Each structure stands twice: as C-alpha cells, then as structure tokens.
C-alpha cells in the first residue's frame, strides 16, 4: 500500500504589516475590539509588485529546499487559491514557469475553495500518489484576500491578509496522510461571497460576509469533521500531537477545541500575527510549527479548515 508523506514545508509572508491601530485610523474600530472578537493583532499585506504566484514561488522554493529534492522530480502542482493573478492561465502553470519546472508531464492546476483550498489540494495530490501515478507532488496554498477587501467595511477589513504556504509530498510505504475528509454545502453560498464574475470583469468586487452566521456554522462543522476524522481512523483525540486549524478567528478555534475537549496547548496558532491568510493559513501554521521545532518527525497532526461555499475539510497526517 502506498501513502503520501510530507517531506518539506515552506511559507512566505509579505514584509508590510498592518496593525489594529493602523486599521483604527481607517474605520471605526479599536485594537481592543479586534483582539477580543478575533484574536488578531496584526496581519501582512502584499506590496503592489507582489502577486499570489510570486508569494507562492517563495514558499514553494522553501518547501522544495526543505524536502531536499531536485525540482525536476516534481510531477504535479496543485495550487489552492481564490485570488489567482489572472483568470487564465491558472496560478499553477504560472508557478510552474516561475519555479523553472519544464517537464510537461507535470500537470499544474488550481483549486478554488477559498480558505479550505489547501485541504482539498492536499487530498487531490494524496489520491494521485496513493494510486501510484505520481511520486512527488507540490501542494500550495496562497491568497491575496486584501485585494478583495472593501477598506470601509469594518466587519471584514480587520480579518483578511496575504500569504503563501507549500508542502512537498512523496510516495512512501508508511503513512503519511492517513485520511482526508471533504464536505461542501452550497446552500450557504450567500453568507460569504465575492460577486466578481467574468461577465463584469474587471469591475472591482469585495468580500461580502454575514460574519455571525458564518461563525456559528463554522464551529459546528469543524467540530463534526474533527470527530469524523477521529472516528474514521479509530483513534482518540489524545492521540493527536498537534491540531493545525484554519486561522480565521481565535474564538472559532477556541469554540471548536472546547466542543472537542481538546487542549489549546496542542494547537498551532498564527492568527494573532497573521490574520486570515485563506488557503495559506494551514500550510503556514504547519511550516511555523516545523521550523520552530514544536512539530517533530513522527508527530500525529490534524488539519482542519472552513470556507466560503460553505466548504470544509480535514486531514490526519503523520509528520
Ligand atoms: N470594530 C468595532 N465594531 C464592529 C466591528 C469592528 N471591526 N465589526 C463589527 N462591529 C460591530 C457590529 O457593527 C455590531 O454592532 P451593532 O451591535 O451595533 O450592530 C457589533 O460589532 C457586533 O457584530 P457581530 O457581527 O455580531 O460581531 P461578532 O462577535 O460576530 O464578530 C466577526 C464579528 C469578527 C466578523 C465574527 O463574526 C467572525 O469572525 N466571524 C467568522 C468570519 C470568518 O471566519 N470568515 C472567514 C471564513 S473563511 C473564508 O472562506 C474566507
């Protein structure tokens, strides 16, 4: 039986930082309100000459370097983003060119599932490796959600930010990724959307969100998908070394762990310093935990994310 294993991680955050006090100069809000309701203190904003793909390129190069492979060994690129540089070509093929991967037998494609995108991309690459079609895959999550923000809307401009994360997967006889669990319920589509479309391009459209309703569904569905993952693998929550959640709001993370009876000390948190980087948030948190030494080889990790759609998912991973 073949499994896919994460053999390298990488991340990138733009240099420019926007603090809560900076935001309080733009909209009627305060550092206290934002910290209390979201846990966010600061976030990174890409510069005008950066793009989703350029950020992804840096994260991917770091992941490839950490994996210790030659980039020519990569046989597939799955790029999770809802903010590609162009309508087409897709972000993945732009990234392929940026990385100097010239093999045409390296299919490169995007998956657009907003903040859950990385879990979906990981699941897709995992299936290709398990089936024996691919030996090495690059999985990327990167977004520039600040490009979709109405800077006069205080309920959204405080949350979202920019960044990129990446992992290299390799086929192995031992897990690796034990399982992934994906869900979608399109009936919630109106609660969180950006109305930009190809007919009205290039008109500027912004994130529209009913935050409170999103919050409630997110807590329920994330709790359910974590329980589903534990049940499927026949393990107790005590077996998990690190929970790596999507970093949308500290209160969502706390509510989910409270429901599960899972200790916050075993959660990798980046939301305070990064805000919501969308598809980048899980791989960025993973990369931080790996590089600061908290996540060790052999640790059992549980990834989970929730996003517009609504879509949500999880992955159980032996690092
Ligand atoms: N500063 C001060 N007051 C604010 C702000 C702000 N930045 N934003 C909203 N308020 C006000 C509201 O106007 C409201 O005032 P009112 O009572 O006079 O009407 C009051 O605060 C309470 O508003 P709520 O929306 O009920 O506040 P809530 O506690 O729900 O917090 C928040 C809002 C932070 C948006 C929260 O609902 C949330 O984080 N939801 C989840 C959103 C999320 O995670 N989205 C991403 C999903 S992933 C993806 O795919 C993109």
mmCIF file of C-alpha atoms and ligand atoms in Angstrom:
data_model
loop_
_atom_site.group_PDB
_atom_site.id
_atom_site.type_symbol
_atom_site.label_atom_id
_atom_site.label_comp_id
_atom_site.label_asym_id
_atom_site.label_seq_id
_atom_site.Cartn_x
_atom_site.Cartn_y
_atom_site.Cartn_z
ATOM 1 C CA UNK A 1 0.000 0.000 0.000
ATOM 2 C CA UNK A 2 1.277 3.449 -0.925
ATOM 3 C CA UNK A 3 0.874 6.616 1.161
ATOM 4 C CA UNK A 4 1.968 10.206 0.684
ATOM 5 C CA UNK A 5 4.253 11.812 3.213
ATOM 6 C CA UNK A 6 5.066 15.495 3.743
ATOM 7 C CA UNK A 7 8.833 15.777 3.256
ATOM 8 C CA UNK A 8 9.215 19.566 3.082
ATOM 9 C CA UNK A 9 7.317 22.683 4.149
ATOM 10 C CA UNK A 10 7.708 26.359 3.254
ATOM 11 C CA UNK A 11 5.968 29.635 3.893
ATOM 12 C CA UNK A 12 6.070 33.284 2.936
ATOM 13 C CA UNK A 13 4.510 36.396 4.439
ATOM 14 C CA UNK A 14 4.869 39.851 2.859
ATOM 15 C CA UNK A 15 7.062 42.358 4.676
ATOM 16 C CA UNK A 16 4.416 45.021 5.199
ATOM 17 C CA UNK A 17 2.488 44.704 8.470
ATOM 18 C CA UNK A 18 -0.853 46.345 9.220
ATOM 19 C CA UNK A 19 -1.643 46.610 12.944
ATOM 20 C CA UNK A 20 -5.039 47.009 14.573
ATOM 21 C CA UNK A 21 -4.104 50.592 15.440
ATOM 22 C CA UNK A 22 -3.413 51.219 11.725
ATOM 23 C CA UNK A 23 -6.926 49.918 10.939
ATOM 24 C CA UNK A 24 -8.458 52.114 13.644
ATOM 25 C CA UNK A 25 -7.248 55.094 11.578
ATOM 26 C CA UNK A 26 -9.233 53.835 8.556
ATOM 27 C CA UNK A 27 -12.519 52.552 10.083
ATOM 28 C CA UNK A 28 -14.363 52.971 13.377
ATOM 29 C CA UNK A 29 -12.810 50.160 15.405
ATOM 30 C CA UNK A 30 -10.199 49.619 18.114
ATOM 31 C CA UNK A 31 -7.356 47.276 18.951
ATOM 32 C CA UNK A 32 -9.358 46.077 21.974
ATOM 33 C CA UNK A 33 -12.459 45.181 19.894
ATOM 34 C CA UNK A 34 -10.462 43.323 17.250
ATOM 35 C CA UNK A 35 -8.377 41.363 19.769
ATOM 36 C CA UNK A 36 -11.418 40.440 21.862
ATOM 37 C CA UNK A 37 -13.595 39.332 18.914
ATOM 38 C CA UNK A 38 -10.934 37.744 16.683
ATOM 39 C CA UNK A 39 -7.588 37.327 18.486
ATOM 40 C CA UNK A 40 -5.881 39.148 15.601
ATOM 41 C CA UNK A 41 -3.252 41.799 16.460
ATOM 42 C CA UNK A 42 -1.521 42.330 13.119
ATOM 43 C CA UNK A 43 -1.523 40.972 9.588
ATOM 44 C CA UNK A 44 0.735 41.007 6.496
ATOM 45 C CA UNK A 45 -0.235 42.842 3.315
ATOM 46 C CA UNK A 46 1.426 42.186 -0.020
ATOM 47 C CA UNK A 47 3.226 45.056 -1.798
ATOM 48 C CA UNK A 48 1.933 46.318 -5.174
ATOM 49 C CA UNK A 49 4.669 44.429 -7.048
ATOM 50 C CA UNK A 50 3.899 41.110 -5.336
ATOM 51 C CA UNK A 51 1.270 38.652 -6.604
ATOM 52 C CA UNK A 52 -0.328 35.494 -5.260
ATOM 53 C CA UNK A 53 2.004 33.499 -7.511
ATOM 54 C CA UNK A 54 5.158 35.401 -6.581
ATOM 55 C CA UNK A 55 4.422 34.762 -2.887
ATOM 56 C CA UNK A 56 3.702 31.108 -3.692
ATOM 57 C CA UNK A 57 7.021 30.872 -5.553
ATOM 58 C CA UNK A 58 8.976 31.818 -2.441
ATOM 59 C CA UNK A 59 7.018 29.393 -0.234
ATOM 60 C CA UNK A 60 7.386 26.599 -2.807
ATOM 61 C CA UNK A 61 11.146 27.137 -3.167
ATOM 62 C CA UNK A 62 11.489 26.911 0.627
ATOM 63 C CA UNK A 63 9.446 23.683 0.694
ATOM 64 C CA UNK A 64 11.494 22.146 -2.154
ATOM 65 C CA UNK A 65 14.728 23.097 -0.398
ATOM 66 C CA UNK A 66 13.474 21.573 2.886
ATOM 67 C CA UNK A 67 12.443 18.397 1.027
ATOM 68 C CA UNK A 68 15.962 18.061 -0.379
ATOM 69 C CA UNK A 69 14.759 17.081 -3.842
ATOM 70 C CA UNK A 70 15.523 18.488 -7.251
ATOM 71 C CA UNK A 71 12.586 20.486 -8.659
ATOM 72 C CA UNK A 72 12.688 18.319 -11.789
ATOM 73 C CA UNK A 73 11.384 15.453 -9.623
ATOM 74 C CA UNK A 74 8.038 17.238 -9.069
ATOM 75 C CA UNK A 75 5.383 15.513 -11.167
ATOM 76 C CA UNK A 76 2.319 17.538 -10.201
ATOM 77 C CA UNK A 77 1.444 21.004 -8.852
ATOM 78 C CA UNK A 78 -1.891 21.559 -7.107
ATOM 79 C CA UNK A 79 -2.382 25.224 -6.233
ATOM 80 C CA UNK A 80 -5.162 26.263 -3.844
ATOM 81 C CA UNK A 81 -6.163 29.880 -4.391
ATOM 82 C CA UNK A 82 -9.243 32.023 -4.907
ATOM 83 C CA UNK A 83 -7.123 35.022 -5.902
ATOM 84 C CA UNK A 84 -5.049 33.914 -8.928
ATOM 85 C CA UNK A 85 -3.039 36.611 -10.704
ATOM 86 C CA UNK A 86 -5.121 36.168 -13.889
ATOM 87 C CA UNK A 87 -8.370 34.473 -14.952
ATOM 88 C CA UNK A 88 -6.068 32.318 -17.092
ATOM 89 C CA UNK A 89 -3.509 30.881 -17.402
ATOM 90 C CA UNK A 90 -4.080 29.485 -13.946
ATOM 91 C CA UNK A 91 -1.811 30.258 -10.996
ATOM 92 C CA UNK A 92 -0.330 26.735 -11.002
ATOM 93 C CA UNK A 93 1.074 26.981 -14.522
ATOM 94 C CA UNK A 94 2.448 30.456 -13.786
ATOM 95 C CA UNK A 95 4.091 28.954 -10.709
ATOM 96 C CA UNK A 96 5.460 26.054 -12.763
ATOM 97 C CA UNK A 97 7.207 28.575 -15.040
ATOM 98 C CA UNK A 98 8.431 30.640 -12.075
ATOM 99 C CA UNK A 99 9.965 27.532 -10.479
ATOM 100 C CA UNK A 100 11.668 26.544 -13.731
ATOM 101 C CA UNK A 101 9.897 23.185 -13.950
ATOM 102 C CA UNK A 102 9.980 22.424 -17.657
ATOM 103 C CA UNK A 103 8.561 18.881 -17.722
ATOM 104 C CA UNK A 104 5.203 18.941 -19.497
ATOM 105 C CA UNK A 105 4.306 15.680 -17.742
ATOM 106 C CA UNK A 106 3.887 17.813 -14.607
ATOM 107 C CA UNK A 107 0.201 18.795 -14.666
ATOM 108 C CA UNK A 108 -0.397 22.064 -12.833
ATOM 109 C CA UNK A 109 -3.859 23.207 -11.846
ATOM 110 C CA UNK A 110 -5.707 25.417 -9.373
ATOM 111 C CA UNK A 111 -8.425 24.559 -6.885
ATOM 112 C CA UNK A 112 -10.634 27.455 -5.796
ATOM 113 C CA UNK A 113 -12.185 26.664 -2.426
ATOM 114 C CA UNK A 114 -11.109 29.813 -0.548
ATOM 115 C CA UNK A 115 -9.870 29.025 2.974
ATOM 116 C CA UNK A 116 -10.392 25.239 2.722
ATOM 117 C CA UNK A 117 -8.464 25.101 -0.553
ATOM 118 C CA UNK A 118 -5.243 23.686 0.868
ATOM 119 C CA UNK A 119 -7.023 20.691 2.474
ATOM 120 C CA UNK A 120 -8.772 19.953 -0.844
ATOM 121 C CA UNK A 121 -5.490 20.350 -2.799
ATOM 122 C CA UNK A 122 -3.707 18.048 -0.341
ATOM 123 C CA UNK A 123 -6.464 15.474 -0.712
ATOM 124 C CA UNK A 124 -6.240 15.555 -4.535
ATOM 125 C CA UNK A 125 -2.440 15.167 -4.572
ATOM 126 C CA UNK A 126 -2.721 12.393 -1.970
ATOM 127 C CA UNK A 127 -5.047 10.395 -4.262
ATOM 128 C CA UNK A 128 -2.583 10.678 -7.181
ATOM 129 C CA UNK A 129 0.300 9.473 -5.014
ATOM 130 C CA UNK A 130 -1.715 6.622 -3.448
ATOM 131 C CA UNK A 131 -2.749 5.418 -6.895
ATOM 132 C CA UNK A 132 0.895 5.259 -7.965
ATOM 133 C CA UNK A 133 0.569 7.871 -10.719
ATOM 134 C CA UNK A 134 2.852 10.397 -9.045
ATOM 135 C CA UNK A 135 5.946 10.064 -6.833
ATOM 136 C CA UNK A 136 6.437 13.724 -5.811
ATOM 137 C CA UNK A 137 3.783 16.466 -5.719
ATOM 138 C CA UNK A 138 3.924 20.145 -4.802
ATOM 139 C CA UNK A 139 0.846 21.393 -2.944
ATOM 140 C CA UNK A 140 0.488 25.137 -2.476
ATOM 141 C CA UNK A 141 -1.995 27.404 -0.702
ATOM 142 C CA UNK A 142 -1.676 31.124 -1.404
ATOM 143 C CA UNK A 143 -4.056 34.062 -1.453
ATOM 144 C CA UNK A 144 -4.181 37.855 -1.634
ATOM 145 C CA UNK A 145 -7.518 38.461 0.050
ATOM 146 C CA UNK A 146 -6.590 42.071 0.835
ATOM 147 C CA UNK A 147 -7.175 42.717 -2.888
ATOM 148 C CA UNK A 148 -10.847 41.823 -2.340
ATOM 149 C CA UNK A 149 -11.414 43.972 0.725
ATOM 150 C CA UNK A 150 -13.683 46.971 0.997
ATOM 151 C CA UNK A 151 -11.482 49.060 3.288
ATOM 152 C CA UNK A 152 -14.541 50.923 4.588
ATOM 153 C CA UNK A 153 -16.205 47.664 5.812
ATOM 154 C CA UNK A 154 -15.009 47.202 9.389
ATOM 155 C CA UNK A 155 -16.529 43.734 9.689
ATOM 156 C CA UNK A 156 -14.230 42.270 7.006
ATOM 157 C CA UNK A 157 -11.159 44.534 6.632
ATOM 158 C CA UNK A 158 -9.929 43.532 10.098
ATOM 159 C CA UNK A 159 -9.845 39.810 9.290
ATOM 160 C CA UNK A 160 -8.135 39.100 5.995
ATOM 161 C CA UNK A 161 -4.490 39.199 4.893
ATOM 162 C CA UNK A 162 -1.986 37.836 2.356
ATOM 163 C CA UNK A 163 0.500 34.963 2.361
ATOM 164 C CA UNK A 164 1.599 31.620 0.924
ATOM 165 C CA UNK A 165 2.419 28.144 2.214
ATOM 166 C CA UNK A 166 3.573 24.964 0.479
ATOM 167 C CA UNK A 167 4.420 21.321 1.073
ATOM 168 C CA UNK A 168 6.198 18.660 -0.956
ATOM 169 C CA UNK A 169 4.584 15.211 -0.841
ATOM 170 C CA UNK A 170 6.458 11.980 -1.563
ATOM 171 C CA UNK A 171 5.233 8.424 -2.051
ATOM 172 C CA UNK A 172 6.138 6.133 0.849
ATOM 173 C CA UNK A 173 5.255 2.684 2.164
ATOM 174 C CA UNK A 174 4.379 4.188 5.571
ATOM 175 C CA UNK A 175 1.837 6.966 6.307
ATOM 176 C CA UNK A 176 1.937 9.880 5.804
ATOM 177 C CA UNK A 177 -1.523 11.051 5.193
ATOM 178 C CA UNK A 178 -3.949 8.557 6.756
ATOM 179 C CA UNK A 179 -7.150 10.152 5.509
ATOM 180 C CA UNK A 180 -8.751 13.344 4.230
ATOM 181 C CA UNK A 181 -12.405 14.321 4.687
ATOM 182 C CA UNK A 182 -14.078 16.904 2.436
ATOM 183 C CA UNK A 183 -17.542 18.470 2.656
ATOM 184 C CA UNK A 184 -19.472 21.109 0.708
ATOM 185 C CA UNK A 185 -22.902 22.655 1.279
ATOM 186 C CA UNK A 186 -23.632 25.150 -1.477
ATOM 187 C CA UNK A 187 -26.872 26.259 0.140
ATOM 188 C CA UNK A 188 -24.809 28.580 2.379
ATOM 189 C CA UNK A 189 -23.267 30.400 -0.601
ATOM 190 C CA UNK A 190 -24.943 33.748 0.069
ATOM 191 C CA UNK A 191 -23.422 34.127 3.541
ATOM 192 C CA UNK A 192 -19.879 34.667 2.260
ATOM 193 C CA UNK A 193 -19.069 35.629 -1.304
ATOM 194 C CA UNK A 194 -17.300 37.933 -3.746
ATOM 195 C CA UNK A 195 -19.615 38.787 -6.621
ATOM 196 C CA UNK A 196 -16.916 39.487 -9.249
ATOM 197 C CA UNK A 197 -17.553 37.427 -12.366
ATOM 198 C CA UNK A 198 -16.278 37.060 -15.897
ATOM 199 C CA UNK A 199 -19.203 38.999 -17.376
ATOM 200 C CA UNK A 200 -18.419 42.098 -15.312
ATOM 201 C CA UNK A 201 -14.635 41.876 -15.316
ATOM 202 C CA UNK A 202 -12.633 43.868 -14.496
ATOM 203 C CA UNK A 203 -15.083 45.558 -12.129
ATOM 204 C CA UNK A 204 -13.863 45.610 -8.576
ATOM 205 C CA UNK A 205 -15.820 43.416 -6.157
ATOM 206 C CA UNK A 206 -15.424 42.930 -2.454
ATOM 207 C CA UNK A 207 -15.849 40.262 0.192
ATOM 208 C CA UNK A 208 -19.409 40.280 1.497
ATOM 209 C CA UNK A 209 -19.889 38.330 4.700
ATOM 210 C CA UNK A 210 -22.522 37.708 7.362
ATOM 211 C CA UNK A 211 -19.850 37.096 9.989
ATOM 212 C CA UNK A 212 -22.023 35.963 12.845
ATOM 213 C CA UNK A 213 -23.822 33.317 10.765
ATOM 214 C CA UNK A 214 -20.505 32.127 9.283
ATOM 215 C CA UNK A 215 -19.097 31.847 12.790
ATOM 216 C CA UNK A 216 -21.893 29.579 14.061
ATOM 217 C CA UNK A 217 -21.850 27.162 11.122
ATOM 218 C CA UNK A 218 -18.018 27.058 11.165
ATOM 219 C CA UNK A 219 -17.867 25.967 14.805
ATOM 220 C CA UNK A 220 -20.445 23.195 14.246
ATOM 221 C CA UNK A 221 -18.968 21.856 11.008
ATOM 222 C CA UNK A 222 -15.347 21.980 12.199
ATOM 223 C CA UNK A 223 -16.279 20.068 15.349
ATOM 224 C CA UNK A 224 -18.116 17.481 13.247
ATOM 225 C CA UNK A 225 -15.292 16.991 10.748
ATOM 226 C CA UNK A 226 -12.700 16.534 13.507
ATOM 227 C CA UNK A 227 -14.932 13.924 15.173
ATOM 228 C CA UNK A 228 -15.450 12.235 11.776
ATOM 229 C CA UNK A 229 -11.666 12.061 11.262
ATOM 230 C CA UNK A 230 -11.006 10.535 14.688
ATOM 231 C CA UNK A 231 -13.848 8.012 14.230
ATOM 232 C CA UNK A 232 -12.723 7.033 10.722
ATOM 233 C CA UNK A 233 -9.196 6.321 11.947
ATOM 234 C CA UNK A 234 -10.401 4.704 15.178
ATOM 235 C CA UNK A 235 -8.293 6.956 17.413
ATOM 236 C CA UNK A 236 -8.973 9.171 20.454
ATOM 237 C CA UNK A 237 -8.283 12.891 20.496
ATOM 238 C CA UNK A 238 -5.417 12.167 22.934
ATOM 239 C CA UNK A 239 -3.500 10.567 20.034
ATOM 240 C CA UNK A 240 -3.247 13.937 18.250
ATOM 241 C CA UNK A 241 0.036 15.741 18.936
ATOM 242 C CA UNK A 242 -0.918 18.989 17.141
ATOM 243 C CA UNK A 243 -4.137 20.453 15.822
ATOM 244 C CA UNK A 244 -3.425 22.779 12.895
ATOM 245 C CA UNK A 245 -6.638 24.692 12.249
ATOM 246 C CA UNK A 246 -7.502 27.281 9.639
ATOM 247 C CA UNK A 247 -6.683 30.598 11.307
ATOM 248 C CA UNK A 248 -9.843 32.661 10.753
ATOM 249 C CA UNK A 249 -10.664 33.753 14.267
ATOM 250 C CA UNK A 250 -9.254 32.699 17.646
ATOM 251 C CA UNK A 251 -12.812 32.409 19.022
ATOM 252 C CA UNK A 252 -13.745 29.870 16.319
ATOM 253 C CA UNK A 253 -10.632 27.830 17.182
ATOM 254 C CA UNK A 254 -11.355 28.039 20.927
ATOM 255 C CA UNK A 255 -15.023 27.119 20.476
ATOM 256 C CA UNK A 256 -14.066 24.107 18.341
ATOM 257 C CA UNK A 257 -11.484 22.826 20.824
ATOM 258 C CA UNK A 258 -13.874 23.401 23.742
ATOM 259 C CA UNK A 259 -16.533 21.323 22.000
ATOM 260 C CA UNK A 260 -13.995 18.528 21.430
ATOM 261 C CA UNK A 261 -12.345 18.795 24.851
ATOM 262 C CA UNK A 262 -9.015 19.352 23.087
ATOM 263 C CA UNK A 263 -6.270 21.315 24.934
ATOM 264 C CA UNK A 264 -5.316 24.698 23.425
ATOM 265 C CA UNK A 265 -1.655 23.941 24.296
ATOM 266 C CA UNK A 266 -1.682 21.414 21.452
ATOM 267 C CA UNK A 267 -2.935 23.894 18.836
ATOM 268 C CA UNK A 268 -0.556 25.714 16.473
ATOM 269 C CA UNK A 269 -1.767 29.336 16.444
ATOM 270 C CA UNK A 270 -0.720 32.037 13.993
ATOM 271 C CA UNK A 271 -3.914 34.080 13.865
ATOM 272 C CA UNK A 272 -2.588 36.756 16.257
ATOM 273 C CA UNK A 273 0.279 37.694 13.917
ATOM 274 C CA UNK A 274 -1.145 36.730 10.532
ATOM 275 C CA UNK A 275 -4.923 37.200 10.471
ATOM 276 C CA UNK A 276 -6.780 35.078 7.927
ATOM 277 C CA UNK A 277 -4.472 34.232 5.010
ATOM 278 C CA UNK A 278 -7.151 31.990 3.431
ATOM 279 C CA UNK A 279 -5.690 28.961 1.597
ATOM 280 C CA UNK A 280 -2.236 29.764 3.005
ATOM 281 C CA UNK A 281 -3.238 29.567 6.640
ATOM 282 C CA UNK A 282 -2.911 25.804 7.320
ATOM 283 C CA UNK A 283 0.412 25.289 5.440
ATOM 284 C CA UNK A 284 1.818 28.484 7.022
ATOM 285 C CA UNK A 285 0.929 27.261 10.521
ATOM 286 C CA UNK A 286 2.410 23.845 9.697
ATOM 287 C CA UNK A 287 5.619 25.446 8.431
ATOM 288 C CA UNK A 288 5.967 27.607 11.543
ATOM 289 C CA UNK A 289 5.467 24.589 13.831
ATOM 290 C CA UNK A 290 8.002 22.537 11.881
ATOM 291 C CA UNK A 291 10.634 25.266 11.716
ATOM 292 C CA UNK A 292 10.402 26.287 15.397
ATOM 293 C CA UNK A 293 10.783 22.609 16.395
ATOM 294 C CA UNK A 294 7.374 22.058 18.017
ATOM 295 C CA UNK A 295 6.320 19.596 15.303
ATOM 296 C CA UNK A 296 8.686 16.639 15.320
ATOM 297 C CA UNK A 297 9.064 13.683 12.965
ATOM 298 C CA UNK A 298 6.513 11.035 13.919
ATOM 299 C CA UNK A 299 4.001 13.527 15.378
ATOM 300 C CA UNK A 300 0.336 12.989 14.521
ATOM 301 C CA UNK A 301 -1.229 16.151 13.072
ATOM 302 C CA UNK A 302 -4.839 17.044 12.402
ATOM 303 C CA UNK A 303 -5.507 19.799 9.840
ATOM 304 C CA UNK A 304 -8.960 21.385 9.537
ATOM 305 C CA UNK A 305 -10.416 24.328 7.599
ATOM 306 C CA UNK A 306 -13.709 26.034 6.802
ATOM 307 C CA UNK A 307 -14.540 28.407 3.969
ATOM 308 C CA UNK A 308 -16.964 30.086 1.613
ATOM 309 C CA UNK A 309 -19.154 27.597 -0.214
ATOM 310 C CA UNK A 310 -19.574 26.591 2.517
ATOM 311 C CA UNK A 311 -16.827 24.004 2.208
ATOM 312 C CA UNK A 312 -14.854 22.366 4.994
ATOM 313 C CA UNK A 313 -12.426 19.526 5.459
ATOM 314 C CA UNK A 314 -9.721 17.808 7.456
ATOM 315 C CA UNK A 315 -6.634 15.658 7.096
ATOM 316 C CA UNK A 316 -4.940 13.280 9.539
ATOM 317 C CA UNK A 317 -1.212 13.280 8.902
ATOM 318 C CA UNK A 318 1.800 11.528 10.437
ATOM 319 C CA UNK A 319 4.646 14.032 10.019
HETATM 320 N N1 LIG B 1 -14.988 47.183 15.237
HETATM 321 C C1 LIG B 1 -15.971 47.559 16.076
HETATM 322 N N2 LIG B 1 -17.245 47.112 15.982
HETATM 323 C C2 LIG B 1 -17.502 46.242 14.981
HETATM 324 C C3 LIG B 1 -16.535 45.806 14.070
HETATM 325 C C4 LIG B 1 -15.225 46.316 14.221
HETATM 326 N N3 LIG B 1 -14.213 45.958 13.418
HETATM 327 N N4 LIG B 1 -17.105 44.947 13.205
HETATM 328 C C5 LIG B 1 -18.402 44.820 13.553
HETATM 329 N N5 LIG B 1 -18.653 45.626 14.619
HETATM 330 C C6 LIG B 1 -19.910 45.810 15.334
HETATM 331 C C7 LIG B 1 -21.116 45.479 14.507
HETATM 332 O O1 LIG B 1 -21.487 46.578 13.693
HETATM 333 C C8 LIG B 1 -22.148 45.175 15.580
HETATM 334 O O2 LIG B 1 -22.648 46.406 16.068
HETATM 335 P P1 LIG B 1 -24.211 46.574 16.490
HETATM 336 O O3 LIG B 1 -24.400 45.595 17.614
HETATM 337 O O4 LIG B 1 -24.289 47.990 16.869
HETATM 338 O O5 LIG B 1 -24.976 46.202 15.254
HETATM 339 C C9 LIG B 1 -21.330 44.531 16.704
HETATM 340 O O6 LIG B 1 -19.962 44.901 16.449
HETATM 341 C C10 LIG B 1 -21.455 43.019 16.783
HETATM 342 O O7 LIG B 1 -21.300 42.498 15.443
HETATM 343 P P2 LIG B 1 -21.228 40.946 15.176
HETATM 344 O O8 LIG B 1 -21.098 40.744 13.709
HETATM 345 O O9 LIG B 1 -22.331 40.244 15.890
HETATM 346 O O10 LIG B 1 -19.843 40.600 15.895
HETATM 347 P P3 LIG B 1 -19.157 39.198 16.099
HETATM 348 O O11 LIG B 1 -18.878 38.974 17.526
HETATM 349 O O12 LIG B 1 -19.888 38.115 15.366
HETATM 350 O O13 LIG B 1 -17.742 39.406 15.411
HETATM 351 C C11 LIG B 1 -16.676 38.780 13.349
HETATM 352 C C12 LIG B 1 -17.679 39.709 14.040
HETATM 353 C C13 LIG B 1 -15.307 39.064 13.947
HETATM 354 C C14 LIG B 1 -16.687 39.086 11.872
HETATM 355 C C15 LIG B 1 -17.077 37.307 13.626
HETATM 356 O O14 LIG B 1 -18.456 37.119 13.362
HETATM 357 C C16 LIG B 1 -16.300 36.327 12.796
HETATM 358 O O15 LIG B 1 -15.096 36.236 12.877
HETATM 359 N N6 LIG B 1 -16.982 35.502 12.003
HETATM 360 C C17 LIG B 1 -16.357 34.483 11.209
HETATM 361 C C18 LIG B 1 -15.878 35.065 9.937
HETATM 362 C C19 LIG B 1 -14.897 34.177 9.243
HETATM 363 O O16 LIG B 1 -14.166 33.468 9.853
HETATM 364 N N7 LIG B 1 -14.880 34.263 7.940
HETATM 365 C C20 LIG B 1 -13.939 33.588 7.160
HETATM 366 C C21 LIG B 1 -14.411 32.251 6.747
HETATM 367 S S1 LIG B 1 -13.190 31.532 5.768
HETATM 368 C C22 LIG B 1 -13.255 32.043 4.119
HETATM 369 O O17 LIG B 1 -13.567 31.287 3.257
HETATM 370 C C23 LIG B 1 -12.939 33.420 3.700
#
